[in-house]
PDB file of C-alpha atoms in Angstrom:
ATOM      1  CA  UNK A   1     113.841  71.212  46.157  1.00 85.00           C
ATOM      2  CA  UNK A   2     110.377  69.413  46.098  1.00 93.00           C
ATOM      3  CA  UNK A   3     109.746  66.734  43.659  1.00 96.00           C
ATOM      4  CA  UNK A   4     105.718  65.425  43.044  1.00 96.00           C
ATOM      5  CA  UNK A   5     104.968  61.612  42.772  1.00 97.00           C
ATOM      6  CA  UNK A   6     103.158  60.879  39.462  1.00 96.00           C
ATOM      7  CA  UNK A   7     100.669  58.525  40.729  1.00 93.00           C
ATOM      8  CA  UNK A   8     100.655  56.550  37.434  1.00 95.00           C
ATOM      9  CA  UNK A   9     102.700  53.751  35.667  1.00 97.00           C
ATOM     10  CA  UNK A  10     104.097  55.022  32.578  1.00 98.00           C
ATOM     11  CA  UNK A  11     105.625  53.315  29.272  1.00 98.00           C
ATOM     12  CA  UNK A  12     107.897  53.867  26.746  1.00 97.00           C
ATOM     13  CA  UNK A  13     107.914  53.193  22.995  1.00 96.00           C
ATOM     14  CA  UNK A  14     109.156  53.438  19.817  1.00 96.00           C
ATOM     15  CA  UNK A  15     106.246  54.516  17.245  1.00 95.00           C
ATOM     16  CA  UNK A  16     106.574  53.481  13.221  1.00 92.00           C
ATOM     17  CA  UNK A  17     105.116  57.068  12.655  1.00 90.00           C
ATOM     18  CA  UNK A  18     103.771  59.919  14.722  1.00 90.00           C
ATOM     19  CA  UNK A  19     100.281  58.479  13.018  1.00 84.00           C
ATOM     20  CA  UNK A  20      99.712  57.022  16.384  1.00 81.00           C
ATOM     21  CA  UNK A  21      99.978  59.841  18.314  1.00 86.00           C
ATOM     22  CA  UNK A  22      96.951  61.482  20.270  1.00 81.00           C
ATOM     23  CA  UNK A  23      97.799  64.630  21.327  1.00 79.00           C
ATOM     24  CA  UNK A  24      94.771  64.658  23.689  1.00 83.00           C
ATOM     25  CA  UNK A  25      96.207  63.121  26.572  1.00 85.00           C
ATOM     26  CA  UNK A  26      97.345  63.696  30.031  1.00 86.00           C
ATOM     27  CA  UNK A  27     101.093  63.099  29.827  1.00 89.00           C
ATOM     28  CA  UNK A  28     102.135  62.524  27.103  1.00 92.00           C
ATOM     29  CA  UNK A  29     105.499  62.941  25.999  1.00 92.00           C
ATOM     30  CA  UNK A  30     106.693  62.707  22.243  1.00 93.00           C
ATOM     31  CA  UNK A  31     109.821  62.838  20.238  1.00 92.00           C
ATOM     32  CA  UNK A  32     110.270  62.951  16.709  1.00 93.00           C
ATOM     33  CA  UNK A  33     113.734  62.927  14.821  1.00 95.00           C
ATOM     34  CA  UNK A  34     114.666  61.769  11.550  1.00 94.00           C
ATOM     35  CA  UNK A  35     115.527  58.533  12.842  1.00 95.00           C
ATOM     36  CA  UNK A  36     112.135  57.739  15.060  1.00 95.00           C
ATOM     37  CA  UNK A  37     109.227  58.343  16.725  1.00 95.00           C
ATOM     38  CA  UNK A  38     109.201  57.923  20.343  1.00 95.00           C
ATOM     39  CA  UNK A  39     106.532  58.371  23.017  1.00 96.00           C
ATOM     40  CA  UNK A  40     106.263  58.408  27.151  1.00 96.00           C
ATOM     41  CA  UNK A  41     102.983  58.023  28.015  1.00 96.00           C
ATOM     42  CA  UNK A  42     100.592  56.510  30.866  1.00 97.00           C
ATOM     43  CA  UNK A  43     100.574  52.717  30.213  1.00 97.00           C
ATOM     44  CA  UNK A  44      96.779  52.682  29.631  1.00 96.00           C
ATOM     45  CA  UNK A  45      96.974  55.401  27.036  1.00 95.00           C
ATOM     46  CA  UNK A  46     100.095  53.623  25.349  1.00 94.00           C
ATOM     47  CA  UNK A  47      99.229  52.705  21.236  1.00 93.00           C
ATOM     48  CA  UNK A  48      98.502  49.005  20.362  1.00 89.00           C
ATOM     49  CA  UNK A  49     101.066  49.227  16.847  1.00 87.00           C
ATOM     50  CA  UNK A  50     104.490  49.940  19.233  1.00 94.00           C
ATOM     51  CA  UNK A  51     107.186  48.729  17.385  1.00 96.00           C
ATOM     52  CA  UNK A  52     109.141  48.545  20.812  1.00 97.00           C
ATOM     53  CA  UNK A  53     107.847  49.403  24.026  1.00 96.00           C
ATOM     54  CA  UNK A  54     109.344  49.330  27.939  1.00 97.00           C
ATOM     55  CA  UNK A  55     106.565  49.488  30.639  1.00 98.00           C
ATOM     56  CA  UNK A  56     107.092  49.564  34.125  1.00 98.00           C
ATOM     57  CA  UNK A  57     108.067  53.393  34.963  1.00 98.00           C
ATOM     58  CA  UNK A  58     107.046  55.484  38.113  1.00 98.00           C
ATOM     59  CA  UNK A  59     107.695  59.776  37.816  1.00 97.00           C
ATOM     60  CA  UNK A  60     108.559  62.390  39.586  1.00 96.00           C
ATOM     61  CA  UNK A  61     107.765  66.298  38.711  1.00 94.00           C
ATOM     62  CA  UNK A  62     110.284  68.957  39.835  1.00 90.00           C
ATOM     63  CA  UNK A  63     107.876  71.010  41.301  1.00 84.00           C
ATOM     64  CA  UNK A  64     107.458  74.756  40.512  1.00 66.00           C
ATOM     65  CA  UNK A  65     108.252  76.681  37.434  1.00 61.00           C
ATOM     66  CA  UNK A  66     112.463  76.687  36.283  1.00 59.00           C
ATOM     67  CA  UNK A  67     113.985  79.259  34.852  1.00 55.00           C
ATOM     68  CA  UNK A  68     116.306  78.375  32.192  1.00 57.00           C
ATOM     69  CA  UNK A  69     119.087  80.313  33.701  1.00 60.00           C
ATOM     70  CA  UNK A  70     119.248  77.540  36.238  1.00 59.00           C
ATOM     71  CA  UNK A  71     122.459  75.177  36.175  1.00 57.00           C
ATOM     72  CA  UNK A  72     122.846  71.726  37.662  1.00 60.00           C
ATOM     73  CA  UNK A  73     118.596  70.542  38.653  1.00 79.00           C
ATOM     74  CA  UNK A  74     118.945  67.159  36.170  1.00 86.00           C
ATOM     75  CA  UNK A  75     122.489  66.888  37.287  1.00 88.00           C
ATOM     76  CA  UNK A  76     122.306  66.494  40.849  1.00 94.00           C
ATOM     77  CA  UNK A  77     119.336  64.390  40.758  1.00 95.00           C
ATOM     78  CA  UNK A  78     120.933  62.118  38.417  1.00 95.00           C
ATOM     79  CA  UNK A  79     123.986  62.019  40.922  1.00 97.00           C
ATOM     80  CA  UNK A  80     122.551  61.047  43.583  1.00 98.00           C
ATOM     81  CA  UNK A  81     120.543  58.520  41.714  1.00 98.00           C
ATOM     82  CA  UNK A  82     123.262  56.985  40.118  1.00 97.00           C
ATOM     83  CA  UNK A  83     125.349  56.797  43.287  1.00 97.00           C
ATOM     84  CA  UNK A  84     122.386  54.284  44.615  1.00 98.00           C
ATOM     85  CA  UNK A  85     122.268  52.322  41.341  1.00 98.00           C
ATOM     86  CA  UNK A  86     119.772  53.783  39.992  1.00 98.00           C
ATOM     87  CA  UNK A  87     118.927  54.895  36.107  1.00 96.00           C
ATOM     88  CA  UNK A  88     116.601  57.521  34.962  1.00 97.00           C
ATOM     89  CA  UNK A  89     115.018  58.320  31.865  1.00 94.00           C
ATOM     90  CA  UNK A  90     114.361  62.555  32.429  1.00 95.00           C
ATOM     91  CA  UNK A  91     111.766  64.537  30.365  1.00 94.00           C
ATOM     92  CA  UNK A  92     111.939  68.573  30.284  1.00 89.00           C
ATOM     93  CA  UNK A  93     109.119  70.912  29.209  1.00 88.00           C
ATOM     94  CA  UNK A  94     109.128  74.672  28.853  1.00 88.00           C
ATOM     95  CA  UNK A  95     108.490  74.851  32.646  1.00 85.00           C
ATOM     96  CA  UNK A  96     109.640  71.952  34.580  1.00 89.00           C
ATOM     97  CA  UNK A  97     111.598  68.423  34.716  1.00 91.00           C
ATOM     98  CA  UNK A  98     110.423  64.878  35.200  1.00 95.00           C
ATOM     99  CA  UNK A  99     111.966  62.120  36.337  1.00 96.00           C
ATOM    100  CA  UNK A 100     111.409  58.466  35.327  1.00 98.00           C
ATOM    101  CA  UNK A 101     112.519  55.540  36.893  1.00 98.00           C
ATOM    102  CA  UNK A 102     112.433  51.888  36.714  1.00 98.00           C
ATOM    103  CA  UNK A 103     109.252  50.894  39.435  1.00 98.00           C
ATOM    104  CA  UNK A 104     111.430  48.480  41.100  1.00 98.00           C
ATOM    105  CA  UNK A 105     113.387  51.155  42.037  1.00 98.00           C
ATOM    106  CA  UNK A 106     110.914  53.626  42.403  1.00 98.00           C
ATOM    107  CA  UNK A 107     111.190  53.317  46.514  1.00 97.00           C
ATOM    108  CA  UNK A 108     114.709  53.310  46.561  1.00 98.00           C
ATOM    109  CA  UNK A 109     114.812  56.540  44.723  1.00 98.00           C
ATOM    110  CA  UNK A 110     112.090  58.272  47.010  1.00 97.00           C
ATOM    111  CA  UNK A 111     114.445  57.425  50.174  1.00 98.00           C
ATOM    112  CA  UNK A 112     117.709  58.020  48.194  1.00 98.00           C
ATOM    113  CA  UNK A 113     116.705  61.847  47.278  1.00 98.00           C
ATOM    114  CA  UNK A 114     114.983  62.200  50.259  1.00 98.00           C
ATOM    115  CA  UNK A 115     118.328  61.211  52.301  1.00 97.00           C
ATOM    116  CA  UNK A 116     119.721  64.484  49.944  1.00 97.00           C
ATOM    117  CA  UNK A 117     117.262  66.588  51.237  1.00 96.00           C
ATOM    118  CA  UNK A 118     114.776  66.296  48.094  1.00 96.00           C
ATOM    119  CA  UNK A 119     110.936  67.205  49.228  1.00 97.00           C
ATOM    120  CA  UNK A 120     108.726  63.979  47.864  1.00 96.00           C
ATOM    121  CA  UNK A 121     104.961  64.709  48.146  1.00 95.00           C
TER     122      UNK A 121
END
């Protein structure tokens, strides 16, 4: 399976209300429940009113369109992940998966899934 770098640092936050949101950006990943209003996003494109926010994350992009027939993609990523110590914060859209992780580990998860025979371009 090949995975894509995202080249970008990314953040995560908690919004007060989807107010904030601007739909016009390059990934940009919302959330909204009856309890919040959350939002992964580049860091630079990240709102100033966060109530919470974690910076710091570095992505991957399963590559290639899934079908959603297929069993097991998050799965064995996250295994092999977790096996090095590593945790994830995972984002699905209609056609793929993406991968976040912690930039401090972002290296260590590049060699760990390429070890399991994970494509990283």
């Amino acid at each position: 399976m090949e995975l894509k770098r995202l080249l970008h640092c990314f953040t995560v936050c908690k919004l007060k209300s989807a107010d904030s949101l601007a739909c016009d950006k390059e990934f940009y990943f919302s959330g909204i429940t009856d309890e919040e209003v959350s939002l992964l996003c580049k860091t630079e494109d990240a709102p100033c009113d966060t109530l919470e926010r974690e910076d710091g994350w570095k992505g991957f992009r399963i590559e290639g369109t899934l079908d959603f027939s297929l069993i097991g993609i998050l799965s064995k990523i996250s295994a092999v992940l977790a096996e090095n110590g590593i945790s994830l914060f995972a984002v699905s859209t209609f056609n793929t998966d993406y991968i976040f992780v912690r930039e401090e580990s972002f290296a260590s998860a590049i060699a760990a899934l390429s070890e399991n025979g994970y494509i990283i371009r």
